[in-house]
Amino acid sequence: MVSHVTTVAFQGVEAVPVDVQVQIAPGAVAFAVVGLPDKAVAESRERVRSALLASGLSLPPKRIIVNLAPADLPKEGSHYDLPIAVGLMAAMGVLPADQVLDYVVLGELSLDGTIAPVAGVLPAAIGANALGKGLICPGKSGPEAAWASGDMAILAPRSLIALANHFKGTQVLSRPDPKVREDGGPLPDLVDVKGQETAKRALEISAAGGHNLLMVGPPGAGKSMLAQRLPSILPPLSPRELLEVSMVQSIAGELGEARLSARRPFRSPHHSATTAAMVGGGVKARPGEVSLAHLGVLFLDELPEFNPAVLDALREPLETARAVIARANHRVNYPALFQLVCAMNPCRCGYYGEPGHQCRRGERCATDYQARLSGPFLDRIDVRIDVAAIPATDLALPAPTEGSREVAARVAAARALQTRRFADLNVPARTNAECGPRLIEEIAAPDADGARLLNDAADAMRLSARGYHRVLKVARTLADLEECPRVGRLHLAEALAYRQAGPRLALAA
Ligand SMILES: Nc1ncnc2c1ncn2[C@@H]1O[C@H](COP(=O)(O)OP(=O)(O)O)[C@@H](O)[C@H]1O
Ligand SMILES: [Mg+2]
């Protein structure tokens, strides 16, 4: 007899159904798992055997074959333990085979028969719901699964015995509740930043339109400080976005205590990060920083210290909003729509361009340092600003009256305007930064004065086509912040100024 259990394989954040077929037949004693399993899946056998034994069930001395179908779909990860064990228990008559069919099953087994949490429970639950099935998942992952739908059946047992008891009716499992993470304390606030009005305005603009930002300035100017305050002015995730972000975190195994948070992701990987860490991949297919920053911010501090190859690997996700990872015999892709924020010193010694400062190596100090950034990479950054060291007199000033709350309100208003505009036009974009070239030409068409300025500047600055469209996007955001329906000359002039960057970055690109 063959018993069937449904589980899933992950392709990006999508859960593809996998049929686990278990056959116990007379013949030489064996226990084999077939169907393109990776090493972790092959090791499943040992864990399943021990966990069953610990639960008081020994495998019959027969020929046991487990087939994971479709066989050509690669299967990675340790979540196949539980479906295989459930299939065996159904084949042995310990669990009702017909009822088990109503569920998608995933989970890892410990040798003592307890069920350990696995990555990807949320996407699996959403996939199960789409198939019209319930979900059986590890106890600790229950709250995460409960997010998928308010009414699907979810069983989150802590052990194989608890699962068996549930089906026997001796100890029925209750449905887990979805949990939201108490957002750990207040975020750092913009009131802490004295002076730096230009930088604060640039931060507000990039938050409002989702634009990529680069800050260049001497050490101690407050660049890192400003970037860390970006989350405090970004609007919270909408319920749909929350689910999208959590799917990626779930696949990466980063959903802390299975609770979801409405805060936008803010990732700041160290400059020693590898391409695999940044874009995804590695031994196990896993989302990288660009995907963990999906719908949030990727902050690269000390930008030129990153490996140039790693930075260039960001170019594609920046353009397509997806991270594609090639595996041995297939490809996976994860969403990666993020806002890039970078900070850097202008040169190795840090003070190039400071009034009265002479780098010991002269111009070379800055040219060599900035040469680590490629032109095409910089071309993708819309707002580039010079952050000058702040004078001691500014530091002695009282705290600014305006903090993150006021700025966040303006950002939210500008974002609401964008959302409404895109909804009216029936396009899936959320922010101006996300617009395609045709769309931005349409919604940011400048008035006559503005058009003349843009054309002259495009020639003089030798803007690339991408640069031209990115200037339009920033100008659209500037108009949105003022609730102007039409992009005017002043908006374009300011947007062009951000494109040009300050004197400290003059050597790049
Ligand atoms: N504009 C400012 N207002 C108040 N404190 C500042 C300001 N700029 C810098 N600081 C102080 O200097 C420290 C270093 O700033 P930081 O952001 O790390 O500089 P950078 O990243 O530009 O090298 C901050 O932690 C803060 O205490
Ligand atoms: Mg810093």
CSV table of N, CA and C and ligand atoms in Angstrom, one decimal, residues 190-197 200 215-229 299 301-302 343-345 387-391 394-395 400, ligand 1:
chain,number,residue,atom,x,y,z
A,190,LEU,N,15.2,62.1,14.6
A,190,LEU,CA,15.9,63.2,13.9
A,190,LEU,C,16.1,64.4,14.8
A,191,VAL,N,15.4,64.5,16.0
A,191,VAL,CA,15.7,65.6,16.9
A,191,VAL,C,17.1,65.6,17.4
A,192,ASP,N,17.8,64.4,17.4
A,192,ASP,CA,19.1,64.3,17.9
A,192,ASP,C,20.1,65.0,17.0
A,193,VAL,N,19.7,65.2,15.7
A,193,VAL,CA,20.7,65.8,14.7
A,193,VAL,C,20.6,67.3,14.7
A,194,LYS,N,21.7,67.9,15.0
A,194,LYS,CA,21.7,69.4,15.0
A,194,LYS,C,22.3,69.9,13.7
A,195,GLY,N,21.7,71.0,13.2
A,195,GLY,CA,22.2,71.5,11.9
A,195,GLY,C,21.9,70.6,10.8
A,196,GLN,N,22.8,70.4,9.8
A,196,GLN,CA,22.7,69.5,8.7
A,196,GLN,C,21.3,69.6,8.0
A,197,GLU,N,20.8,70.8,7.8
A,197,GLU,CA,19.5,71.0,7.2
A,197,GLU,C,19.4,70.3,5.8
A,200,LYS,N,19.2,66.6,6.1
A,200,LYS,CA,17.8,66.2,6.6
A,200,LYS,C,16.8,66.3,5.5
A,215,MET,N,25.6,59.7,0.9
A,215,MET,CA,26.1,60.9,1.6
A,215,MET,C,27.6,60.8,1.7
A,216,VAL,N,28.2,61.9,1.3
A,216,VAL,CA,29.7,61.9,1.3
A,216,VAL,C,30.1,63.0,2.3
A,217,GLY,N,31.1,62.7,3.2
A,217,GLY,CA,31.5,63.7,4.1
A,217,GLY,C,32.6,63.2,5.0
A,218,PRO,N,33.2,64.1,5.7
A,218,PRO,CA,34.3,63.7,6.6
A,218,PRO,C,33.8,62.8,7.8
A,219,PRO,N,34.7,62.1,8.4
A,219,PRO,CA,34.3,61.3,9.6
A,219,PRO,C,33.7,62.2,10.7
A,220,GLY,N,32.7,61.7,11.3
A,220,GLY,CA,32.1,62.4,12.4
A,220,GLY,C,31.1,63.5,12.0
A,221,ALA,N,30.8,63.6,10.7
A,221,ALA,CA,29.9,64.6,10.2
A,221,ALA,C,28.4,64.2,10.6
A,222,GLY,N,28.2,63.0,10.9
A,222,GLY,CA,26.8,62.5,11.2
A,222,GLY,C,26.1,61.7,10.2
A,223,LYS,N,26.9,61.2,9.2
A,223,LYS,CA,26.3,60.4,8.1
A,223,LYS,C,25.6,59.2,8.6
A,224,SER,N,26.3,58.4,9.4
A,224,SER,CA,25.7,57.1,10.0
A,224,SER,C,24.5,57.5,10.8
A,225,MET,N,24.6,58.5,11.6
A,225,MET,CA,23.6,59.0,12.5
A,225,MET,C,22.3,59.3,11.7
A,226,LEU,N,22.5,60.0,10.5
A,226,LEU,CA,21.3,60.4,9.7
A,226,LEU,C,20.7,59.1,9.1
A,227,ALA,N,21.5,58.3,8.6
A,227,ALA,CA,21.0,57.1,7.9
A,227,ALA,C,20.2,56.2,8.9
A,228,GLN,N,20.7,56.1,10.1
A,228,GLN,CA,20.0,55.3,11.1
A,228,GLN,C,18.6,55.9,11.5
A,229,ARG,N,18.4,57.2,11.2
A,229,ARG,CA,17.1,57.8,11.5
A,229,ARG,C,16.1,57.7,10.4
A,299,PHE,N,21.3,49.7,3.9
A,299,PHE,CA,22.3,50.8,4.3
A,299,PHE,C,23.7,50.3,4.2
A,301,ASP,N,27.3,51.4,4.9
A,301,ASP,CA,28.1,52.4,5.5
A,301,ASP,C,29.6,52.2,5.1
A,302,GLU,N,30.3,53.2,4.9
A,302,GLU,CA,31.7,53.1,4.4
A,302,GLU,C,31.7,52.4,3.0
A,343,ALA,N,26.8,55.7,2.7
A,343,ALA,CA,27.6,56.8,3.3
A,343,ALA,C,29.0,56.5,3.1
A,344,MET,N,29.8,57.5,2.9
A,344,MET,CA,31.2,57.3,2.6
A,344,MET,C,32.0,58.5,3.0
A,345,ASN,N,33.3,58.3,3.3
A,345,ASN,CA,34.3,59.4,3.4
A,345,ASN,C,34.7,59.7,2.0
A,387,VAL,N,27.9,66.0,3.0
A,387,VAL,CA,27.6,66.3,4.4
A,387,VAL,C,28.8,66.9,5.0
A,388,ALA,N,28.8,68.2,5.2
A,388,ALA,CA,30.0,68.8,5.7
A,388,ALA,C,30.1,68.6,7.3
A,389,ALA,N,31.3,68.7,7.8
A,389,ALA,CA,31.4,68.6,9.2
A,389,ALA,C,30.7,69.8,9.9
A,390,ILE,N,30.0,69.5,11.0
A,390,ILE,CA,29.2,70.6,11.6
A,390,ILE,C,30.1,71.4,12.5
A,391,PRO,N,30.0,72.7,12.4
A,391,PRO,CA,30.8,73.6,13.3
A,391,PRO,C,30.4,73.5,14.7
A,394,ASP,N,27.2,75.1,15.9
A,394,ASP,CA,25.9,74.4,15.6
A,394,ASP,C,25.6,73.4,16.7
A,395,LEU,N,26.7,72.7,17.1
A,395,LEU,CA,26.5,71.6,18.1
A,395,LEU,C,26.0,72.2,19.5
A,400,PRO,N,16.8,70.8,17.6
A,400,PRO,CA,15.8,71.4,16.7
A,400,PRO,C,14.4,71.1,17.1
B,1,LIG,N1,24.6,67.0,13.4
B,1,LIG,C1,24.9,66.4,14.6
B,1,LIG,N2,24.2,66.7,15.7
B,1,LIG,C2,24.5,66.1,16.9
B,1,LIG,N3,25.5,65.1,17.0
B,1,LIG,C3,26.2,64.8,16.0
B,1,LIG,C4,26.0,65.4,14.7
B,1,LIG,N4,26.9,65.0,13.8
B,1,LIG,C5,27.7,64.1,14.5
B,1,LIG,N5,27.3,64.0,15.8
B,1,LIG,C6,27.9,63.2,16.8
B,1,LIG,O1,29.0,62.5,16.3
B,1,LIG,C7,28.9,61.1,16.4
B,1,LIG,C8,29.5,60.5,15.1
B,1,LIG,O2,28.6,60.6,14.0
B,1,LIG,P1,28.5,59.6,12.9
B,1,LIG,O3,27.2,59.6,12.3
B,1,LIG,O4,29.0,58.3,13.3
B,1,LIG,O5,29.5,60.2,11.8
B,1,LIG,P2,30.0,59.7,10.4
B,1,LIG,O6,29.2,58.5,10.1
B,1,LIG,O7,29.7,60.8,9.5
B,1,LIG,O8,31.4,59.4,10.5
B,1,LIG,C9,27.5,60.9,16.6
B,1,LIG,O9,27.2,59.7,17.3
B,1,LIG,C10,27.0,62.1,17.3
B,1,LIG,O10,27.2,61.9,18.7
